[in-house]
CSV table of C-alpha atoms in Angstrom, one decimal:
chain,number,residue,atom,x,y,z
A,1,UNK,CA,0.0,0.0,0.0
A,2,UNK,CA,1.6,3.8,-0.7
A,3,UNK,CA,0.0,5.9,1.6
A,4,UNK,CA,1.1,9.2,-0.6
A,5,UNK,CA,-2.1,10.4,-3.2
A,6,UNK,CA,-1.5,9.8,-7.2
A,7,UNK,CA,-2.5,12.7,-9.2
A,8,UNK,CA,-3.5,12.0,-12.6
A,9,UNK,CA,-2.9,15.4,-15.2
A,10,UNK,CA,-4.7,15.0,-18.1
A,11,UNK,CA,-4.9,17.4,-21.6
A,12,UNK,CA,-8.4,18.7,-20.7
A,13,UNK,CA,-8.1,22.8,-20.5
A,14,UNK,CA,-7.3,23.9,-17.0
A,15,UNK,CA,-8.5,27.6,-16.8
A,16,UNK,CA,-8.1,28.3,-12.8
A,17,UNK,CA,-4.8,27.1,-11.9
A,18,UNK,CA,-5.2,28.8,-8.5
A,19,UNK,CA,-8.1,26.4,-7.3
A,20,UNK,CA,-6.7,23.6,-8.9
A,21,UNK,CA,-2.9,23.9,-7.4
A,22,UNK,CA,-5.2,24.4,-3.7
A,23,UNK,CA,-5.8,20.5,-4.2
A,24,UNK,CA,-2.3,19.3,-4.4
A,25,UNK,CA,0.2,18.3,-1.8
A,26,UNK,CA,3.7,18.3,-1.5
A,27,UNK,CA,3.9,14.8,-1.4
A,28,UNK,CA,1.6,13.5,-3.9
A,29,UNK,CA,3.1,11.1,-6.8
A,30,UNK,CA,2.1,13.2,-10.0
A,31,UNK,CA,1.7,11.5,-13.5
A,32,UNK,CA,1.4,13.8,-16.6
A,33,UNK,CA,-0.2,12.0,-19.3
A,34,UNK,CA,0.7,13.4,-22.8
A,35,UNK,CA,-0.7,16.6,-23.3
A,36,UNK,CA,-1.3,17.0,-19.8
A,37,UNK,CA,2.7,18.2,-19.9
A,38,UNK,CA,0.9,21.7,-21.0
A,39,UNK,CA,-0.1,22.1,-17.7
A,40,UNK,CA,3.1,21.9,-15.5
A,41,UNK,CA,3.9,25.7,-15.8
A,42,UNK,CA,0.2,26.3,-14.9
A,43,UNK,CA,0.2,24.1,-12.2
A,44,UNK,CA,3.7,24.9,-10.8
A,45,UNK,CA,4.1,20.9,-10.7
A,46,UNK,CA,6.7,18.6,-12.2
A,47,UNK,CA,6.1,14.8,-13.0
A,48,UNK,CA,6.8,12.0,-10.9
A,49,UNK,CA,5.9,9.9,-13.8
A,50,UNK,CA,5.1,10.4,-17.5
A,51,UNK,CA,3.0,8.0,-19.4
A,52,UNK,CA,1.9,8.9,-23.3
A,53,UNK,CA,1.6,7.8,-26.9
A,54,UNK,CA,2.8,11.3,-27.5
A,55,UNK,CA,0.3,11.9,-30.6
A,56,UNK,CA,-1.1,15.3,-28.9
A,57,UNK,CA,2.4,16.7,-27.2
A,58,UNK,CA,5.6,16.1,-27.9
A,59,UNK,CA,7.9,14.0,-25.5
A,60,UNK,CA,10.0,15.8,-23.9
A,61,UNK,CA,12.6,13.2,-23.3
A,62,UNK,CA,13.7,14.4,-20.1
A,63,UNK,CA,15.1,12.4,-17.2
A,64,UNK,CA,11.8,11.7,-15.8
A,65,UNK,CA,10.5,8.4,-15.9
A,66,UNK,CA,8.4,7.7,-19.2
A,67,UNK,CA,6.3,5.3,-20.4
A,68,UNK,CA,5.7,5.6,-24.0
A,69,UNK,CA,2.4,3.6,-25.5
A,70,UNK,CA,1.4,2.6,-28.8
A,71,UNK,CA,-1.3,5.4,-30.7
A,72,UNK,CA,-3.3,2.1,-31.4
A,73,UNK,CA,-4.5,0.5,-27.5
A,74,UNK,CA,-7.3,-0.1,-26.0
A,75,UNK,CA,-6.9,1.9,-22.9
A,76,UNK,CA,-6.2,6.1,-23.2
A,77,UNK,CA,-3.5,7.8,-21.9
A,78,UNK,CA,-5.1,8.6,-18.5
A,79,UNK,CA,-7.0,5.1,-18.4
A,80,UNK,CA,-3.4,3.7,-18.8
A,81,UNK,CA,-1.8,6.0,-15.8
A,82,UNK,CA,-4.7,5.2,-13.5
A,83,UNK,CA,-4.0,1.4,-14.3
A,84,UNK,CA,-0.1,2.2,-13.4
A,85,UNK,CA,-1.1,4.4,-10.6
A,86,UNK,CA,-2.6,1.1,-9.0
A,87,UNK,CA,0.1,-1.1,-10.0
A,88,UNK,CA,2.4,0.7,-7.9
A,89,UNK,CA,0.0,0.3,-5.0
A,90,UNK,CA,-2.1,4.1,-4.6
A,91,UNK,CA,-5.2,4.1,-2.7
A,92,UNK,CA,-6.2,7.8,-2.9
A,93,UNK,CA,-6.6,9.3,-6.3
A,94,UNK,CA,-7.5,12.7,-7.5
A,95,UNK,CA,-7.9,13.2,-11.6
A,96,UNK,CA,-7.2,16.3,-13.1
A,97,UNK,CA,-7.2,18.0,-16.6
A,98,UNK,CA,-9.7,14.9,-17.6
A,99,UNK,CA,-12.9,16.6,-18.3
A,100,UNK,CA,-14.2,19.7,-20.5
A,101,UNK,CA,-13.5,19.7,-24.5
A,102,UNK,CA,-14.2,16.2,-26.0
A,103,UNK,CA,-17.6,14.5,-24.0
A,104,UNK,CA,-15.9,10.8,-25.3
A,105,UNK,CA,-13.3,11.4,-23.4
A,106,UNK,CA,-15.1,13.2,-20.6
A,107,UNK,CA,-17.7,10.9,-19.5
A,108,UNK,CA,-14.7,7.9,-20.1
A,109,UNK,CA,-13.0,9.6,-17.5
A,110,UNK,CA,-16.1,10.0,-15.6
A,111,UNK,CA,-16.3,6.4,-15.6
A,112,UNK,CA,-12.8,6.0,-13.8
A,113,UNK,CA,-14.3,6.7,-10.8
A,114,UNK,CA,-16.9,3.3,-11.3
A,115,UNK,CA,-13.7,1.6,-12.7
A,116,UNK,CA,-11.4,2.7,-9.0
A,117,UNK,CA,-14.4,2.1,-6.8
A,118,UNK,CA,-14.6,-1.4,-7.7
A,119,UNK,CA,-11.3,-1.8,-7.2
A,120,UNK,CA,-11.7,-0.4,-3.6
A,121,UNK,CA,-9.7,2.9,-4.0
A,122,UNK,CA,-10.7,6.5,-3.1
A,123,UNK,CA,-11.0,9.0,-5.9
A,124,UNK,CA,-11.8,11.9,-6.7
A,125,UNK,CA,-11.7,14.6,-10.6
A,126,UNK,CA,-11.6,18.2,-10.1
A,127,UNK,CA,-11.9,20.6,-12.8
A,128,UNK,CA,-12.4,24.6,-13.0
A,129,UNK,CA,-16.4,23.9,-11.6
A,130,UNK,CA,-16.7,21.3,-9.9
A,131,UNK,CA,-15.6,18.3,-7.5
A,132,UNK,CA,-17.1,14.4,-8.4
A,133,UNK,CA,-16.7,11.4,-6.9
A,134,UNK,CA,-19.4,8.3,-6.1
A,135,UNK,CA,-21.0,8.0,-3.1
A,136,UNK,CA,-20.9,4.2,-2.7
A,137,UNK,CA,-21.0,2.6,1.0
A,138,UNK,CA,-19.8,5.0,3.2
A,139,UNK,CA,-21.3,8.5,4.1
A,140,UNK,CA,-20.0,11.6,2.4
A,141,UNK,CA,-21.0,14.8,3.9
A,142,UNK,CA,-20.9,18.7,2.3
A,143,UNK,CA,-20.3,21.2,4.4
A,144,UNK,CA,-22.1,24.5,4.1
A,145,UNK,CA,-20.3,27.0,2.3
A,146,UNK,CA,-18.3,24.2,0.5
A,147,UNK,CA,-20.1,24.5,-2.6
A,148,UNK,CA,-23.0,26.2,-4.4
A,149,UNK,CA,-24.9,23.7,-5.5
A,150,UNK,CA,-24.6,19.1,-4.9
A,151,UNK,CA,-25.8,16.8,-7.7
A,152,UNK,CA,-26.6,13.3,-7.8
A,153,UNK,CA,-26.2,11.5,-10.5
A,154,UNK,CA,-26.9,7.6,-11.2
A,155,UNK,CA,-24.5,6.4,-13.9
A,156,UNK,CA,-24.5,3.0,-12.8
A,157,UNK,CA,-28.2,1.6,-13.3
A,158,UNK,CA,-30.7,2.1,-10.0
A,159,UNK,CA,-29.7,3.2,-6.7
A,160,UNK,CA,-31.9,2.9,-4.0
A,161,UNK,CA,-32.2,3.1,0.0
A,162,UNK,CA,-30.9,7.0,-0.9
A,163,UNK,CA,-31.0,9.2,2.5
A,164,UNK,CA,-30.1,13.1,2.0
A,165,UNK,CA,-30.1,15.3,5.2
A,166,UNK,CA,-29.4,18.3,6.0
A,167,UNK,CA,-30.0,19.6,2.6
A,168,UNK,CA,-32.6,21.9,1.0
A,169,UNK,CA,-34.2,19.0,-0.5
A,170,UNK,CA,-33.3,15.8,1.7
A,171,UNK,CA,-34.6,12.1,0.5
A,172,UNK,CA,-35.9,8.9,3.1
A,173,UNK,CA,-35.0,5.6,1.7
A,174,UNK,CA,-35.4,7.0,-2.2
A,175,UNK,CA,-34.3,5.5,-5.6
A,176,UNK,CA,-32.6,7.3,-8.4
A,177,UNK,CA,-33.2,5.7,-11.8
A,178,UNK,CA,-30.2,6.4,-15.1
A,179,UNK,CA,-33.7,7.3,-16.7
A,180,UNK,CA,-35.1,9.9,-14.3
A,181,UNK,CA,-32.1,11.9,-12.8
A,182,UNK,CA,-33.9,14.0,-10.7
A,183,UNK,CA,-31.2,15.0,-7.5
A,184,UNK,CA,-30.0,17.9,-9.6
A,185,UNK,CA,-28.8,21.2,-8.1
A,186,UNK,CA,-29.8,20.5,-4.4
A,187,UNK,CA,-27.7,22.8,-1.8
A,188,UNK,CA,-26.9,22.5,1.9
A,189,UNK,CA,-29.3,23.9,4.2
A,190,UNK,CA,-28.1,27.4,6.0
A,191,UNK,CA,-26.0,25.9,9.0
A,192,UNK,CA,-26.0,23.0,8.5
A,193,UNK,CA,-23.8,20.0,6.7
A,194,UNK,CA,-25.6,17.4,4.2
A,195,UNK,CA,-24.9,14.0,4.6
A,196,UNK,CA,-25.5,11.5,1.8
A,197,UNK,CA,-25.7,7.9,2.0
A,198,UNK,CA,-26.6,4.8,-0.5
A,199,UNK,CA,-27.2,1.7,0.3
A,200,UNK,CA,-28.0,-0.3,-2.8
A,201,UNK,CA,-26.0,1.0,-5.4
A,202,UNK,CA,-24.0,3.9,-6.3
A,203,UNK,CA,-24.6,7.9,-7.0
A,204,UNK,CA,-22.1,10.2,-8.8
A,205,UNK,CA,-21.8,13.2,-6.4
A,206,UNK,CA,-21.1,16.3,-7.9
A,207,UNK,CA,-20.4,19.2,-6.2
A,208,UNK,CA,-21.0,22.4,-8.4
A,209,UNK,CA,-18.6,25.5,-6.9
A,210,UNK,CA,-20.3,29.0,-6.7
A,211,UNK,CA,-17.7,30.5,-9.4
A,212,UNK,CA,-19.5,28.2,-11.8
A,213,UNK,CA,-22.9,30.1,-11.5
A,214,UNK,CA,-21.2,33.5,-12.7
């Protein structure tokens, strides 16, 4: 087990470094994946690890460690990194630079998060809006003043035995359908800190930051 956090940087545009850099720590095990090199300046970072085909960014043959993949694979650049990320025993991950632009590659990404929950690992993606990670098992609770807005989103079939307190619109022992995503835009009571539990199933927890809703 490595107890220090992996830190997946994907080519996805970054636009406020400032929030972004908030999320890292001085120890955490950073892997740029190709074009996600763009964002070292940005993100006053340098790699631990680089893994790439190089078909977006050039490679900057440096003395880092790098992995270079084949253009033609089944698993992407960041897919790849999170599969390397385990290999070298991570628990915690936090994705970054791995949504926005291309939706493919977005909700792929997305789907990391299914792909390191069944794998028993912590992660979370953070871009220039928002936080997301799934709400599967334990509790997660929001604090107020965290965020402007929560979401809940099924992306994994139904979810059910939902319970949501402390929130402007809380839930008893609900079910969230992939057909009928209503847990949309819900916010923390005044005072307060939501707590959100599942117990059948899994929810995509989004947490929408007030800078978004300029």
């Amino acid at each position: 087990m490595n107890e220090r956090r992996c830190v997946i940087i994907g080519g996805a545009e970054i636009r406020n470094y400032e929030r972004i850099r908030s999320s890292l720590r001085a120890d955490d095990y950073l892997i740029f994946c190709d074009s996600g090199l763009k964002h070292r300046e940005g993100l006053q970072a340098e790699p631990s690890l680089i893994v790439g085909d190089f078909d977006s960014y050039q490679n900057p043959h440096s003395d880092v460690e790098t992995i270079v993949l084949p253009c033609e694979k089944d698993d992407t650049d960041t897919v790849y990194a999170v599969k390397e990320g385990l290999k070298r025993g991570f628990e915690d991950f936090l994705l970054l630079g791995v949504t926005g632009g291309r939706m493919d590659h977005t909700l792929g990404n997305i789907y990391i998060l299914e792909f390191l929950d069944e794998a028993g690992k912590k992660a979370v993606i953070a871009d220039d809006y928002s936080e997301m990670q799934l709400v599967s098992g334990e509790t997660e609770f929001i604090a107020y003043g965290s965020c402007a807005f929560f979401s809940l989103l099924n992306i994994t079939g139904t979810a059910k035995e939902i319970t949501v307190t402390g929130a402007k619109y809380c839930l008893q022992n609900a079910e969230i359908t992939s057909g009928y995503q209503y847990g949309v835009s819900n916010e923390v009571a005044p005072g307060k800190t939501a707590a959100v539990s599942v117990k059948n199933g899994k929810l995509l927890l989004i947490k929408v930051f007030r800078e978004a809703c300029a």
